[in-house]
Amino acid sequence: DALLPRPQNISILSTNMKHFLTWSPVIVQGETVRYSVEFQGEYEREYANESWIPICECSLITATVCNITEDISATVAYNLRVRADIGARRSEWGSLKGFFNRITTSLTPPLMKVIADGYHLLVELEDMGPAFQFRVLYWKKGQASRIQQKVVTEVSSVVHLDTMEAGPDYCVKAQTYVEAINRSSSFSQPQCVRAQGGRSVWLV
Amino acid sequence: SVTEIRSGFTAIKANIQARDPIRTLSILSHPHSLHKVQSSDRCCITHHLFNFYVDKVFKHCKTEDSYVNRKISSIANSFLSVKKKLRQCHEQNKCMCGQESTEKFKQILANYKELNVTSAAMKSLGELDILLDWMEKSA
């Protein structure tokens, strides 16, 4: 039996602290190829004889993607590798080129919805998981010099920002902050609303 | 971060503590608890303990359970990340060791050597919440 070729084009897709390992499929006519993934943290390299740890959710899978978020849970450099199997035939390990450190994850601005509930300025933020905090800036349109800020550490429901005066527009924008990697996203596009009695009015 | 270490440990705490049959000895709390450590010595004790766990404990905690091993890896790599930060403090003389912390850490090592290495490592891992509680209370 010819040795199976090792998986190629192994790479990481990491957005908002969700990390996925992907690779190109190994093509063998008429056969179902299965893949297994292992990881190695800096601890394993330096203190545990360079041992590798299998990810059981990604053992003998047919998909060419593996969610490694649960295992990449420290801000250190990780190695990752994949191999292919067809029955008793097995490939060599294909390894990710270079290390992966979650500090490189790409952070996107949070989804948010600004609500004028009567004279109350509210914002609804996307729940992005326990690692995320939010920095919300709000100001009266035309008075950008008097921006106010609220830091939201736990997304529960709607956040009350301010009590508005009737008439002027109020604008809001937000960014995420991830303490574990000490990084922030860029700001979302501002959304503006205006209070008019009890009715909500949208002005974008 | 400590939060991530805490959640990783909580996920395997019962499993790990069940592997420690020795109830008459504590690695971290015998004879005195960490809470008796003066604030001036806290950084040094924390630095010593993170080195202790990374250098001595985690490598002897391999189990037959793949899930537990993955969580131990998460905790160990988080410890390594924090350990490197604490080393910077130590190098910048912001983490000085007083007499008390030196004595306290000697006692912890003595407790550790009372047991065979695997039992001592598993007991130390099982006592991680004692360390985390103390760190959070004294933060």
CSV table of C-alpha atoms in Angstrom, one decimal:
chain,number,residue,atom,x,y,z
A,1,ASP,CA,0.0,0.0,0.0
A,2,ALA,CA,1.4,3.4,-1.0
A,3,LEU,CA,1.8,5.8,1.9
A,4,LEU,CA,-1.0,8.3,2.0
A,5,PRO,CA,0.0,11.9,1.2
A,6,ARG,CA,0.0,14.1,4.2
A,7,PRO,CA,-2.6,16.9,4.4
A,8,GLN,CA,-1.5,20.2,2.9
A,9,ASN,CA,-2.4,23.9,3.1
A,10,ILE,CA,-2.9,23.6,6.9
A,11,SER,CA,-4.0,27.0,8.2
A,12,ILE,CA,-5.9,28.7,11.0
A,13,LEU,CA,-9.0,30.8,10.7
A,14,SER,CA,-9.3,32.9,13.9
A,15,THR,CA,-11.9,35.5,14.5
A,16,ASN,CA,-13.1,36.9,17.8
A,17,MET,CA,-11.3,34.3,19.8
A,18,LYS,CA,-12.9,31.4,17.9
A,19,HIS,CA,-10.1,29.3,16.3
A,20,PHE,CA,-10.5,26.8,13.5
A,21,LEU,CA,-7.8,24.6,11.9
A,22,THR,CA,-8.4,23.9,8.2
A,23,TRP,CA,-6.6,21.9,5.5
A,24,SER,CA,-6.9,20.7,1.9
A,25,PRO,CA,-8.6,17.3,1.4
A,26,VAL,CA,-6.4,14.3,0.6
A,27,ILE,CA,-8.0,12.9,-2.6
A,28,VAL,CA,-7.9,9.1,-3.1
A,29,GLN,CA,-10.4,7.8,-5.7
A,30,GLY,CA,-13.2,5.7,-4.4
A,31,GLU,CA,-12.0,6.0,-0.8
A,32,THR,CA,-13.2,7.9,2.3
A,33,VAL,CA,-10.2,9.7,3.9
A,34,ARG,CA,-10.4,10.5,7.6
A,35,TYR,CA,-8.3,13.0,9.5
A,36,SER,CA,-7.0,13.4,13.1
A,37,VAL,CA,-5.8,16.6,14.7
A,38,GLU,CA,-3.3,17.1,17.6
A,39,PHE,CA,-2.0,20.2,19.4
A,40,GLN,CA,1.1,21.1,21.4
A,41,GLY,CA,1.3,24.1,23.6
A,42,GLU,CA,4.4,25.9,24.8
A,43,TYR,CA,4.1,24.0,28.1
A,44,GLU,CA,4.3,20.7,26.3
A,45,ARG,CA,7.3,21.8,24.2
A,46,GLU,CA,9.3,23.1,27.2
A,47,TYR,CA,8.2,20.9,30.1
A,48,ALA,CA,6.5,17.7,28.8
A,49,ASN,CA,9.0,16.2,26.4
A,50,GLU,CA,7.4,17.9,23.4
A,51,SER,CA,4.3,15.7,23.8
A,52,TRP,CA,1.3,16.1,21.5
A,53,ILE,CA,-2.3,16.0,22.7
A,54,PRO,CA,-5.1,14.6,20.5
A,55,ILE,CA,-8.4,16.5,20.0
A,56,CYS,CA,-10.9,13.7,20.3
A,57,GLU,CA,-13.7,15.7,18.6
A,58,CYS,CA,-11.4,15.8,15.6
A,59,SER,CA,-10.2,12.2,15.6
A,60,LEU,CA,-10.9,10.2,12.4
A,61,ILE,CA,-13.3,12.9,11.0
A,62,THR,CA,-14.1,13.3,7.3
A,63,ALA,CA,-14.4,17.1,7.5
A,64,THR,CA,-11.4,19.2,6.7
A,65,VAL,CA,-11.9,21.7,9.5
A,66,CYS,CA,-11.6,21.4,13.3
A,67,ASN,CA,-12.7,23.8,16.0
A,68,ILE,CA,-9.7,24.1,18.3
A,69,THR,CA,-11.1,27.0,20.4
A,70,GLU,CA,-11.4,24.9,23.6
A,71,ASP,CA,-7.8,23.8,23.5
A,72,ILE,CA,-6.2,27.1,22.5
A,73,SER,CA,-7.0,28.5,25.9
A,74,ALA,CA,-3.8,30.3,26.9
A,75,THR,CA,-1.9,33.2,25.3
A,76,VAL,CA,1.1,31.1,24.3
A,77,ALA,CA,2.5,29.7,21.0
A,78,TYR,CA,0.8,26.5,19.9
A,79,ASN,CA,1.8,23.9,17.3
A,80,LEU,CA,-0.9,22.0,15.4
A,81,ARG,CA,-0.8,19.0,13.1
A,82,VAL,CA,-3.1,16.8,11.0
A,83,ARG,CA,-2.8,13.3,9.5
A,84,ALA,CA,-4.9,11.3,7.1
A,85,ASP,CA,-6.2,7.7,7.4
A,86,ILE,CA,-7.8,5.2,5.1
A,87,GLY,CA,-8.4,2.0,7.1
A,88,ALA,CA,-4.9,0.7,8.0
A,89,ARG,CA,-3.2,3.2,5.7
A,90,ARG,CA,-1.9,6.3,7.4
A,91,SER,CA,-0.1,9.5,6.3
A,92,GLU,CA,2.7,11.3,7.9
A,93,TRP,CA,1.7,14.3,10.0
A,94,GLY,CA,1.2,17.6,8.2
A,95,SER,CA,2.0,20.5,10.4
A,96,LEU,CA,0.8,24.1,10.6
A,97,LYS,CA,3.6,26.4,9.3
A,98,GLY,CA,4.8,28.3,12.3
A,99,PHE,CA,3.1,28.7,15.6
A,100,PHE,CA,-0.4,30.0,16.4
A,101,ASN,CA,-0.9,32.4,19.3
A,102,ARG,CA,-4.5,33.6,20.0
A,103,ILE,CA,-3.2,37.1,20.4
A,104,THR,CA,-3.3,37.2,16.6
A,105,THR,CA,-7.1,36.6,16.4
A,106,SER,CA,-8.9,39.2,14.3
A,107,LEU,CA,-11.4,41.2,16.3
A,108,THR,CA,-14.4,42.6,14.6
A,109,PRO,CA,-16.6,45.5,15.8
A,110,PRO,CA,-19.6,44.3,17.8
A,111,LEU,CA,-23.1,44.1,16.4
A,112,MET,CA,-25.2,46.6,18.3
A,113,LYS,CA,-28.7,48.1,18.1
A,114,VAL,CA,-29.3,51.5,19.5
A,115,ILE,CA,-32.8,52.2,20.9
A,116,ALA,CA,-34.6,55.4,21.9
A,117,ASP,CA,-37.1,54.2,24.4
A,118,GLY,CA,-39.0,57.4,25.1
A,119,TYR,CA,-36.2,59.7,26.5
A,120,HIS,CA,-34.0,56.7,27.4
A,121,LEU,CA,-30.9,56.0,25.2
A,122,LEU,CA,-30.4,52.2,25.2
A,123,VAL,CA,-28.0,49.9,23.4
A,124,GLU,CA,-28.3,46.2,22.8
A,125,LEU,CA,-25.0,44.4,22.3
A,126,GLU,CA,-24.1,41.1,20.7
A,127,ASP,CA,-23.2,38.3,23.2
A,128,MET,CA,-19.7,37.3,22.1
A,129,GLY,CA,-18.8,35.1,25.0
A,130,PRO,CA,-17.2,35.5,28.5
A,131,ALA,CA,-13.8,36.7,27.1
A,132,PHE,CA,-15.4,39.9,25.7
A,133,GLN,CA,-16.0,43.3,27.2
A,134,PHE,CA,-17.4,46.3,25.4
A,135,ARG,CA,-16.5,50.0,25.4
A,136,VAL,CA,-19.5,52.1,24.4
A,137,LEU,CA,-19.1,55.8,23.4
A,138,TYR,CA,-22.1,58.1,23.1
A,139,TRP,CA,-22.5,61.7,22.4
A,140,LYS,CA,-25.0,64.4,21.3
A,141,LYS,CA,-24.6,64.9,17.6
A,142,GLY,CA,-22.4,67.9,16.9
A,143,GLN,CA,-20.8,67.7,20.3
A,144,ALA,CA,-18.2,65.1,19.6
A,145,SER,CA,-15.9,66.8,22.1
A,146,ARG,CA,-18.2,65.8,24.9
A,147,ILE,CA,-18.2,62.0,24.3
A,148,GLN,CA,-19.2,59.9,27.2
A,149,GLN,CA,-18.1,56.3,27.8
A,150,LYS,CA,-19.6,53.2,29.4
A,151,VAL,CA,-17.6,49.9,29.8
A,152,VAL,CA,-19.9,46.8,29.7
A,153,THR,CA,-18.2,43.7,31.2
A,154,GLU,CA,-21.2,41.4,31.0
A,155,VAL,CA,-23.7,41.4,28.2
A,156,SER,CA,-27.0,40.6,29.8
A,157,SER,CA,-29.7,42.5,28.0
A,158,VAL,CA,-30.2,46.1,27.1
A,159,VAL,CA,-27.8,48.6,28.5
A,160,HIS,CA,-29.1,52.0,29.6
A,161,LEU,CA,-26.7,54.8,28.5
A,162,ASP,CA,-28.4,58.1,29.1
A,163,THR,CA,-31.5,60.1,29.5
A,164,MET,CA,-31.9,62.2,26.4
A,165,GLU,CA,-33.3,65.7,25.8
A,166,ALA,CA,-36.0,66.1,23.3
A,167,GLY,CA,-34.7,67.3,19.9
A,168,PRO,CA,-31.0,66.6,19.3
A,169,ASP,CA,-29.8,63.3,17.8
A,170,TYR,CA,-27.8,61.0,20.1
A,171,CYS,CA,-25.1,58.8,18.5
A,172,VAL,CA,-23.5,55.6,19.8
A,173,LYS,CA,-20.5,53.5,18.7
A,174,ALA,CA,-18.9,50.5,20.4
A,175,GLN,CA,-15.7,48.3,20.3
A,176,THR,CA,-14.9,45.0,22.0
A,177,TYR,CA,-12.0,44.5,24.4
A,178,VAL,CA,-10.5,41.1,25.2
A,179,GLU,CA,-8.6,41.1,28.5
A,180,ALA,CA,-6.9,37.8,27.9
A,181,ILE,CA,-5.0,39.2,24.9
A,182,ASN,CA,-5.2,42.9,25.9
A,183,ARG,CA,-6.5,43.9,22.5
A,184,SER,CA,-9.6,45.9,21.2
A,185,SER,CA,-11.5,45.8,18.0
A,186,SER,CA,-12.1,48.8,15.8
A,187,PHE,CA,-15.3,50.8,16.5
A,188,SER,CA,-18.6,50.0,15.0
A,189,GLN,CA,-20.3,52.5,12.7
A,190,PRO,CA,-22.1,55.1,14.8
A,191,GLN,CA,-25.9,54.7,15.1
A,192,CYS,CA,-28.0,57.8,15.9
A,193,VAL,CA,-31.4,58.1,17.4
A,194,ARG,CA,-33.6,60.9,18.6
A,195,ALA,CA,-36.1,61.0,21.4
A,196,GLN,CA,-39.6,62.2,20.7
A,197,GLY,CA,-42.0,61.7,23.4
A,198,GLY,CA,-42.7,58.0,23.8
A,199,ARG,CA,-42.0,56.9,20.2
A,200,SER,CA,-38.7,55.4,19.0
A,201,VAL,CA,-37.2,57.0,16.0
A,202,TRP,CA,-34.4,55.6,13.9
A,203,LEU,CA,-31.9,57.9,12.2
A,204,VAL,CA,-29.0,56.2,10.6
B,1,SER,CA,-5.8,34.6,32.8
B,2,VAL,CA,-6.9,33.4,36.3
B,3,THR,CA,-10.5,33.3,35.1
B,4,GLU,CA,-9.6,30.8,32.4
B,5,ILE,CA,-7.5,28.8,34.8
B,6,ARG,CA,-10.4,28.7,37.2
B,7,SER,CA,-12.9,27.5,34.6
B,8,GLY,CA,-10.5,24.9,33.3
B,9,PHE,CA,-9.9,23.6,36.8
B,10,THR,CA,-13.6,23.6,37.7
B,11,ALA,CA,-14.3,21.3,34.7
B,12,ILE,CA,-12.0,18.6,36.1
B,13,LYS,CA,-11.9,19.3,39.8
B,14,ALA,CA,-14.1,16.4,40.9
B,15,ASN,CA,-12.2,14.0,38.7
B,16,ILE,CA,-8.8,15.1,40.0
B,17,GLN,CA,-9.7,15.3,43.7
B,18,ALA,CA,-11.2,11.8,43.4
B,19,ARG,CA,-7.8,10.5,42.4
B,20,ASP,CA,-6.3,11.8,45.7
B,21,PRO,CA,-7.2,9.4,48.5
B,22,ILE,CA,-4.9,11.0,51.1
B,23,ARG,CA,-7.1,13.3,53.2
B,24,THR,CA,-4.7,13.8,56.1
B,25,LEU,CA,-2.1,16.0,54.4
B,26,SER,CA,-2.3,19.3,52.5
B,27,ILE,CA,0.4,20.6,50.2
B,28,LEU,CA,-0.6,24.2,50.3
B,29,SER,CA,-2.3,24.6,53.6
B,30,HIS,CA,-0.2,22.7,56.0
B,31,PRO,CA,0.5,23.8,58.7
B,32,HIS,CA,-0.7,27.3,57.9
B,33,SER,CA,-2.9,28.5,55.1
B,34,LEU,CA,-1.8,30.8,52.4
B,35,HIS,CA,-4.0,33.4,54.0
B,36,LYS,CA,-1.4,34.0,56.7
B,37,VAL,CA,1.1,35.4,54.1
B,38,GLN,CA,1.7,39.1,54.4
B,39,SER,CA,0.8,41.3,51.5
B,40,SER,CA,4.4,42.3,50.9
B,41,ASP,CA,5.2,38.6,50.3
B,42,ARG,CA,2.3,37.8,48.1
B,43,CYS,CA,3.9,38.4,44.7
B,44,CYS,CA,6.9,36.3,45.6
B,45,ILE,CA,4.8,33.4,46.9
B,46,THR,CA,2.7,33.6,43.8
B,47,HIS,CA,5.8,33.6,41.6
B,48,HIS,CA,7.3,30.6,43.5
B,49,LEU,CA,4.0,28.7,43.3
B,50,PHE,CA,3.6,29.2,39.6
B,51,ASN,CA,7.1,28.0,39.0
B,52,PHE,CA,6.3,25.0,41.3
B,53,TYR,CA,3.2,24.0,39.4
B,54,VAL,CA,4.9,24.4,36.0
B,55,ASP,CA,8.2,22.8,36.9
B,56,LYS,CA,7.0,20.0,39.2
B,57,VAL,CA,3.3,19.4,39.2
B,58,PHE,CA,1.6,19.3,35.8
B,59,LYS,CA,4.0,16.8,34.1
B,60,HIS,CA,3.1,14.2,36.6
B,61,CYS,CA,-0.6,14.5,36.2
B,62,LYS,CA,-1.1,12.6,33.0
B,63,THR,CA,-4.3,10.5,33.1
B,64,GLU,CA,-6.1,7.9,31.0
B,65,ASP,CA,-8.8,10.5,30.3
B,66,SER,CA,-8.2,12.5,27.1
B,67,TYR,CA,-10.6,15.3,28.2
B,68,VAL,CA,-8.9,15.7,31.6
B,69,ASN,CA,-5.5,15.7,29.9
B,70,ARG,CA,-6.6,18.5,27.5
B,71,LYS,CA,-7.9,20.6,30.4
B,72,ILE,CA,-4.6,20.0,32.3
B,73,SER,CA,-2.8,21.2,29.2
B,74,SER,CA,-5.0,24.4,29.1
B,75,ILE,CA,-4.2,25.1,32.8
B,76,ALA,CA,-0.5,24.4,32.3
B,77,ASN,CA,-0.2,26.7,29.3
B,78,SER,CA,-2.1,29.4,31.2
B,79,PHE,CA,0.2,29.0,34.1
B,80,LEU,CA,3.2,29.3,31.8
B,81,SER,CA,1.8,32.5,30.4
B,82,VAL,CA,1.3,34.0,33.9
B,83,LYS,CA,4.7,32.6,35.0
B,84,LYS,CA,6.4,34.6,32.3
B,85,LYS,CA,4.8,37.8,33.4
B,86,LEU,CA,5.7,37.2,37.0
B,87,ARG,CA,9.3,36.5,36.0
B,88,GLN,CA,9.3,40.0,34.5
B,89,CYS,CA,8.1,41.4,37.8
B,90,HIS,CA,10.8,39.5,39.6
B,91,GLU,CA,13.5,40.7,37.3
B,92,GLN,CA,12.4,44.3,37.8
B,93,ASN,CA,12.7,43.8,41.6
B,94,LYS,CA,8.9,44.2,42.0
B,95,CYS,CA,8.4,40.8,43.5
B,96,MET,CA,10.8,40.6,46.4
B,97,CYS,CA,11.0,37.6,48.6
B,98,GLY,CA,10.9,38.1,52.4
B,99,GLN,CA,11.8,35.6,55.1
B,100,GLU,CA,8.2,34.5,55.5
B,101,SER,CA,7.6,33.6,51.9
B,102,THR,CA,10.8,31.8,51.7
B,103,GLU,CA,9.9,29.8,54.8
B,104,LYS,CA,6.3,29.2,53.5
B,105,PHE,CA,7.6,27.9,50.2
B,106,LYS,CA,10.1,25.6,51.8
B,107,GLN,CA,7.2,24.1,53.8
B,108,ILE,CA,5.2,23.6,50.7
B,109,LEU,CA,8.1,21.7,49.1
B,110,ALA,CA,8.5,19.7,52.2
B,111,ASN,CA,4.9,18.7,52.1
B,112,TYR,CA,5.3,17.8,48.5
B,113,LYS,CA,8.2,15.5,49.2
B,114,GLU,CA,6.2,13.6,51.9
B,115,LEU,CA,4.4,11.8,49.1
B,116,ASN,CA,5.5,9.8,46.0
B,117,VAL,CA,5.7,12.2,43.0
B,118,THR,CA,2.5,11.2,41.3
B,119,SER,CA,0.4,11.4,44.5
B,120,ALA,CA,2.0,14.7,45.4
B,121,ALA,CA,1.4,16.1,41.9
B,122,MET,CA,-2.2,15.0,41.8
B,123,LYS,CA,-2.9,16.3,45.3
B,124,SER,CA,-1.3,19.7,44.4
B,125,LEU,CA,-3.4,19.9,41.3
B,126,GLY,CA,-6.5,19.1,43.3
B,127,GLU,CA,-5.6,21.9,45.7
B,128,LEU,CA,-5.5,24.5,42.8
B,129,ASP,CA,-8.7,26.1,44.1
B,130,ILE,CA,-6.9,26.9,47.3
B,131,LEU,CA,-4.3,28.9,45.3
B,132,LEU,CA,-6.9,30.5,43.1
B,133,ASP,CA,-9.2,31.5,46.0
B,134,TRP,CA,-6.2,33.0,47.8
B,135,MET,CA,-5.0,34.9,44.6
B,136,GLU,CA,-8.5,36.3,44.0
B,137,LYS,CA,-9.0,37.3,47.6
B,138,SER,CA,-5.6,39.0,47.8
B,139,ALA,CA,-5.8,40.6,44.4
